[in-house]
XYZ file of C-alpha atoms in Angstrom:
307
model
C 1.278 15.817 8.169
C 1.834 13.055 6.251
C 4.612 12.781 3.654
C 4.384 9.507 1.599
C 7.308 8.758 -0.585
C 7.375 6.305 -4.151
C 6.036 2.730 -2.525
C 3.318 4.449 -1.252
C 2.109 5.292 -5.222
C 3.372 3.013 -7.597
C 5.181 3.814 -11.049
C 2.658 3.629 -12.995
C -1.026 3.790 -13.712
C -1.887 0.264 -12.585
C 0.389 0.165 -9.995
C -0.951 3.329 -8.568
C -4.332 2.388 -8.652
C -3.007 -0.695 -6.387
C -0.774 1.287 -4.327
C -3.121 3.922 -3.147
C -5.775 1.327 -1.634
C -3.141 0.290 0.718
C -2.181 3.655 1.560
C -5.193 4.695 2.184
C -5.753 2.350 4.761
C -2.653 3.175 6.277
C -3.581 6.873 6.043
C -7.440 5.783 7.488
C -5.732 4.706 10.747
C -4.874 7.932 11.549
C -8.113 9.340 11.229
C -10.013 6.859 13.104
C -7.529 7.143 16.121
C -8.543 11.240 15.759
C -5.813 12.732 14.107
C -6.645 15.749 11.700
C -4.427 14.750 8.847
C -2.908 16.208 6.129
C -1.388 14.577 3.061
C 1.613 15.122 0.729
C 3.178 13.035 -1.675
C 5.984 12.663 -4.081
C 5.231 12.579 -7.828
C 9.009 11.671 -9.527
C 7.670 8.686 -11.385
C 4.325 10.308 -12.509
C 5.865 13.594 -13.773
C 8.366 11.930 -15.735
C 5.733 9.644 -17.655
C 3.664 13.528 -18.383
C 6.783 15.114 -19.273
C 7.458 12.417 -21.600
C 4.321 11.831 -22.870
C 4.035 16.050 -23.328
C 7.112 16.177 -25.336
C 6.407 13.135 -27.537
C 2.894 14.544 -28.666
C 5.265 18.158 -29.303
C 7.460 15.809 -31.809
C 4.370 14.475 -33.708
C 2.749 18.132 -33.843
C 4.508 20.970 -35.357
C 3.987 24.428 -33.900
C 3.128 22.755 -30.427
C 4.668 24.492 -27.637
C 5.894 22.017 -25.257
C 4.255 21.841 -21.584
C 6.183 24.005 -19.051
C 7.204 21.905 -16.025
C 5.235 23.679 -13.752
C 2.172 22.821 -15.596
C 3.590 18.859 -15.908
C 3.704 19.533 -11.830
C -0.094 20.589 -12.286
C -1.273 17.467 -14.292
C 0.661 15.414 -11.770
C -0.971 16.583 -8.412
C -4.373 16.223 -9.605
C -3.640 12.783 -11.452
C -2.338 11.314 -8.338
C -4.939 13.597 -5.868
C -7.705 11.458 -7.800
C -7.012 8.417 -7.053
C -5.627 9.159 -3.861
C -8.661 10.796 -2.621
C -11.268 8.412 -4.335
C -9.392 5.108 -2.243
C -9.261 7.619 1.167
C -12.850 8.546 0.936
C -13.859 4.788 0.513
C -11.628 3.629 2.438
C -13.264 5.860 5.551
C -16.907 5.269 4.154
C -16.243 1.721 4.366
C -15.137 2.244 8.302
C -18.494 4.302 8.708
C -16.463 7.743 9.004
C -18.051 10.547 7.250
C -15.472 12.897 6.641
C -14.797 15.377 3.314
C -11.752 14.547 1.382
C -10.002 16.899 -1.286
C -6.834 17.835 -3.354
C -5.478 21.126 -3.291
C -3.779 22.169 -6.651
C -0.779 23.892 -4.403
C 1.729 25.998 -5.468
C 4.873 26.631 -3.694
C 7.016 29.629 -3.940
C 11.044 29.412 -4.394
C 13.003 32.494 -4.590
C 14.366 33.168 -8.216
C 17.699 33.251 -6.849
C 18.127 30.225 -5.213
C 21.937 29.046 -6.014
C 20.087 25.760 -6.831
C 18.857 27.431 -10.792
C 22.631 27.240 -11.537
C 23.230 23.959 -10.941
C 20.388 22.045 -12.010
C 20.637 18.508 -11.024
C 17.219 16.567 -11.027
C 16.688 14.469 -13.785
C 13.241 14.171 -15.278
C 11.470 12.365 -18.120
C 12.811 9.817 -20.645
C 16.582 9.265 -22.304
C 17.671 10.959 -25.165
C 20.152 10.308 -27.748
C 22.984 12.868 -28.137
C 21.124 14.371 -31.158
C 17.764 14.511 -29.350
C 19.310 16.440 -26.241
C 21.365 18.950 -28.507
C 18.096 19.579 -30.325
C 16.491 20.090 -26.926
C 19.088 22.311 -25.643
C 18.976 24.510 -29.416
C 15.043 24.844 -29.379
C 14.359 24.915 -25.975
C 17.126 25.650 -24.138
C 17.038 22.712 -21.899
C 19.823 21.919 -19.695
C 20.910 17.850 -20.143
C 23.112 15.601 -18.567
C 24.886 12.222 -19.826
C 23.268 9.347 -17.374
C 25.848 6.681 -16.309
C 25.946 5.797 -20.308
C 22.449 5.278 -20.185
C 21.972 7.828 -22.628
C 21.061 12.208 -21.817
C 18.188 13.297 -19.662
C 16.999 16.832 -19.200
C 18.169 17.978 -15.419
C 15.982 20.939 -13.785
C 16.937 22.754 -10.373
C 15.524 21.705 -6.618
C 14.971 25.034 -5.255
C 14.327 25.051 -1.544
C 10.386 25.715 -0.474
C 9.935 29.138 0.967
C 6.161 29.566 1.468
C 3.001 27.990 0.399
C 0.604 30.161 -1.926
C -2.723 28.115 -0.872
C -1.629 27.709 2.852
C -5.140 29.796 3.888
C -7.144 27.229 1.876
C -5.207 24.244 3.198
C -5.532 25.637 6.820
C -9.209 26.320 6.492
C -10.031 22.726 5.179
C -7.996 21.285 7.682
C -9.582 23.329 10.700
C -13.029 22.250 9.016
C -12.197 18.286 9.787
C -11.666 17.625 6.125
C -8.635 15.462 5.004
C -6.568 17.314 2.774
C -3.787 16.249 -0.089
C -1.559 19.417 -0.736
C 1.794 20.005 -1.632
C 1.991 17.181 -3.974
C 5.596 16.448 -5.577
C 6.430 19.509 -3.394
C 4.395 21.564 -4.951
C 4.056 23.684 -8.221
C 7.310 25.667 -7.982
C 6.169 29.158 -9.067
C 7.996 32.731 -8.066
C 6.827 36.273 -7.908
C 7.218 38.904 -10.803
C 5.412 42.019 -10.931
C 3.002 42.869 -9.014
C 1.055 39.952 -7.632
C 1.439 37.735 -10.694
C 3.376 34.357 -10.359
C 5.216 32.869 -12.666
C 5.847 28.986 -12.837
C 9.774 27.692 -12.500
C 11.642 24.970 -14.465
C 11.965 22.990 -11.112
C 11.265 20.137 -8.846
C 10.980 21.244 -5.181
C 11.878 17.962 -2.516
C 8.606 17.027 -1.073
C 10.327 16.343 1.964
C 10.831 19.672 2.689
C 7.655 21.143 1.173
C 6.467 18.784 3.744
C 8.150 20.585 6.605
C 7.316 23.812 5.229
C 3.025 22.849 5.400
C 3.384 20.844 8.830
C 5.006 23.944 10.039
C 2.309 26.653 8.120
C -0.559 24.086 10.119
C 1.222 24.194 13.346
C 1.094 20.266 13.338
C 2.700 18.329 16.306
C 4.189 15.721 14.199
C 5.178 15.040 10.578
C 5.535 11.838 9.668
C 7.684 11.033 6.655
C 7.234 7.673 5.038
C 9.527 5.756 2.948
C 11.275 2.547 1.808
C 13.155 1.537 5.030
C 11.906 0.880 8.771
C 14.166 3.127 10.438
C 17.187 5.655 9.442
C 20.604 4.163 9.647
C 24.161 5.148 10.093
C 26.696 3.170 8.118
C 23.993 1.825 5.464
C 24.887 -1.213 3.624
C 28.073 -1.672 5.768
C 28.794 -4.374 8.120
C 28.914 -1.857 11.113
C 25.250 -0.422 10.227
C 23.376 0.736 12.703
C 19.731 1.388 13.152
C 18.778 4.615 15.020
C 15.362 4.742 17.109
C 15.934 8.279 18.270
C 17.791 11.662 17.009
C 18.277 15.074 18.705
C 18.211 17.599 16.024
C 22.241 18.022 17.339
C 22.754 14.284 16.805
C 21.203 14.677 13.277
C 23.352 17.179 12.281
C 26.411 15.230 13.076
C 25.315 12.566 11.443
C 24.842 15.009 8.425
C 28.530 16.208 8.725
C 29.792 13.012 8.386
C 27.873 11.732 5.576
C 26.084 9.447 6.693
C 22.916 10.145 4.920
C 22.412 9.934 0.635
C 21.708 13.062 -0.878
C 18.509 12.539 -3.091
C 17.599 9.747 -0.631
C 17.635 9.912 3.300
C 19.320 13.257 3.296
C 16.439 15.267 2.538
C 14.493 13.467 4.839
C 16.811 13.877 8.011
C 17.511 17.589 7.461
C 13.125 18.196 6.975
C 12.736 16.025 10.129
C 15.282 18.281 12.117
C 14.373 21.722 10.912
C 10.424 20.480 11.451
C 11.653 19.228 15.241
C 13.766 22.513 16.112
C 11.060 25.064 14.909
C 9.108 24.856 17.999
C 8.989 23.275 21.025
C 6.975 20.014 21.389
C 7.088 19.441 17.432
C 8.058 15.560 16.647
C 9.324 14.284 13.223
C 8.669 10.750 12.307
C 10.774 8.416 9.651
C 9.129 5.046 9.057
C 7.421 2.453 6.806
C 3.828 3.290 5.567
C 2.989 0.083 7.075
C 4.653 0.836 10.052
C 3.814 4.357 10.455
C 0.887 3.645 13.467
C 3.728 1.587 15.077
C 6.085 4.737 15.198
C 3.480 7.247 16.306
C 3.145 4.390 19.470
C 7.018 4.317 19.705
C 7.267 0.622 18.815
C 9.138 1.233 15.487
C 10.719 4.177 12.931
C 12.946 6.799 14.207
C 12.011 9.697 15.992
C 13.354 13.373 15.771
C 12.611 15.212 18.718
C 14.572 17.920 20.595
């Protein structure tokens, strides 16, 4: 399972179109080497763009019902998957590889009683004035925060993923030899209500934790988390900064406890890697740069987490 960060996708339409071409080459390297691959991607800039666009539309059309976060998440999966699967299909055909590539609109179940819903912290969408923010709170029940003097932003919860609703379809496609793009942006967060009904949640699931759950469900050998640095470091940005080649889960937990990894940045990546490495014997997690992924699997770079 390959988990793509923001750098692999860009932050707007033209950037994404360019970025996925480079990203497709890195993914195709694994496929050419015989790996079965499933891809998970981030979606923060794209989700924010869609959320903002839908809100602006609502301001101009009286009586418009704003799109819930779950719908914005679904839109982002389709938009990113469209570009990513086309770029990957083209790259594979250019290499003489005939292999299906498909995006699965993926719902991920969360616990409606997850404590994260009582403390929403994930900023989403555009900055607002105090007046605009107060209006959103009154009319739509949004949670908002003042963001470092730059204005007000909506915040949503970031609950832990529990299970993947479409896992059987994803597994069947991977077993059939397809390259699957799934759990985009961490998945569309849903929870179960009466009977078999699924209700969308106003939340954003961390894509690294969703990647970990997907990798476990697919019985993957490796979870590769691709980010903006080549290796994980302790004392990051300090004179005594130290890059780490490998970690056991126990060692990683000590560094986590000592606060070496920033929340919202490296911390969820390390936690997801540890969870996957501990989930069964022989499972390995790797954290590295997109362009270094193949070298990382070969043991030449990156930070490897294993038992």
